[in-house]
Amino acid sequence: MAVLPFRLRLRTAAISGPSPSSSVVCPSRQHRDGGSFSCRAAAAAGGPIIVSGDPPTFVSAPGRRIVAVGDLHGDLHQTRAALVMAGVLSTESDCHVWTGGQTVLVQVGDILDRGEDEIAILSLLSSLNVQAKSQGGAVFQVNGNHETMNVEGDFRYVDPGSFDECIRFLEYLEEFDGEWDDAFLNWVNVSQKWKEEYRVSPNGDWLPLNFVKKNKGFAARASLFKQGGPLACELARHPVVLNVNDWMFCHGGLLPHHVEYGIERINKEVSNWMQCSSEDIDDTDLPFIATRGYDSVVWTRLYSQDSVERTRRSWDLSSIIAEQTLKSVGAKGMVVGHTPQTRGVNCKCDGKVWCVDVGMSYGVLHSRPEVLEIVNDRPRVIKGQRGSYDEMEVLDYL
């Protein structure tokens, strides 16, 4: 099954839009990749959003509320719950409308693996970005280790249902005759219908000996996520490290040697690697400092590891390194994902690093969604309503 051609366009722009009270219209292709949008609402927030770098690296968003969301891992239901809780998504389950006004939403990576609605989540965030920009807001994604793993062809953590989604998505693309943007942005609106119809087919399961089905799913995913493939090029639009109003956002963590190497350089190299076909690039060109090793940007757990698993010395050292890193880039704080936090969103390293991966996906901990809100440089954790105590509190009591 052929993959439709895909062209990646530059997205360095000033972003603004109409007032929050304006009606939301269907996303259009011309607004996906930046451009300048005249906006009365931008003045109320302090000016337009200015994005520098390709992919985006530095973002100036004067007066904007920032919301950070952790690892989603293919769970569309929990993704929607988190975004509704953050006040940026309509509550209707079949209506994916941006309600965040001029809010800046940042998702810190690991949308892929462990769940069965990965492409639908990618589609949702892209659609919301189009709508957000029309209101003076924006949606940014940061690539994590599971994004780079899939571009490498490492499918060890792929949920069987996600192989199915890749098959369905390729079939869906054939209906759009090369109009990638229209198809991709609309997928979240039709994915559930396609899933329900697909399951009634005689081959809609994953029996152990169903090698034909498995090979079809593997081939579909490989064609979408391989270097230069359409979904790899979608991921290439997004950075590994993002600076928004002097707050650093990355999946694993930013370390001093990453800063010395160059944040914009890291983002550009990973983006180029994702876009290149396997014939045009050698394996040695994989940006090691960002994607490989325990101290790479997407893999390090220096800041996010639980304190009970570390010595006092290593805990103090991580705080010192965090302070040095933030000082070297002139940042006010850092937001990371990657390591599930069993007690919810929290800060570490003497308040310098916020950890927002709560393991909300059913493929991880299936915990209650939580998000981090930053207003006027003051962080606050947003949680859903719950009972008078939770499981962890019971264990503490016992």
PDB file of C-alpha atoms in Angstrom, residues 67 69 72 77-89 360 369-371:
ATOM      1  CA  VAL A  67       0.146  24.482  30.210  1.00  0.00           C
ATOM      2  CA  VAL A  69       1.207  17.913  29.598  1.00  0.00           C
ATOM      3  CA  LEU A  72       0.421  10.314  26.587  1.00  0.00           C
ATOM      4  CA  HIS A  77      -9.269   8.998  26.236  1.00  0.00           C
ATOM      5  CA  GLN A  78      -6.767  10.091  28.888  1.00  0.00           C
ATOM      6  CA  THR A  79      -5.308  12.679  26.526  1.00  0.00           C
ATOM      7  CA  ARG A  80      -8.719  14.246  26.111  1.00  0.00           C
ATOM      8  CA  ALA A  81      -9.289  14.145  29.876  1.00  0.00           C
ATOM      9  CA  ALA A  82      -6.001  15.975  30.508  1.00  0.00           C
ATOM     10  CA  LEU A  83      -6.700  18.641  27.896  1.00  0.00           C
ATOM     11  CA  VAL A  84     -10.254  19.203  29.124  1.00  0.00           C
ATOM     12  CA  MET A  85      -8.898  19.523  32.668  1.00  0.00           C
ATOM     13  CA  ALA A  86      -6.388  22.079  31.391  1.00  0.00           C
ATOM     14  CA  GLY A  87      -9.228  24.084  29.854  1.00  0.00           C
ATOM     15  CA  VAL A  88      -7.967  23.871  26.283  1.00  0.00           C
ATOM     16  CA  LEU A  89     -10.342  21.270  24.788  1.00  0.00           C
ATOM     17  CA  MET A 360      -1.771   8.456  32.700  1.00  0.00           C
ATOM     18  CA  PRO A 369      -4.379  12.941  34.523  1.00  0.00           C
ATOM     19  CA  GLU A 370      -2.622  15.995  35.914  1.00  0.00           C
ATOM     20  CA  VAL A 371      -1.099  18.995  34.146  1.00  0.00           C
TER      21      VAL A 371
END
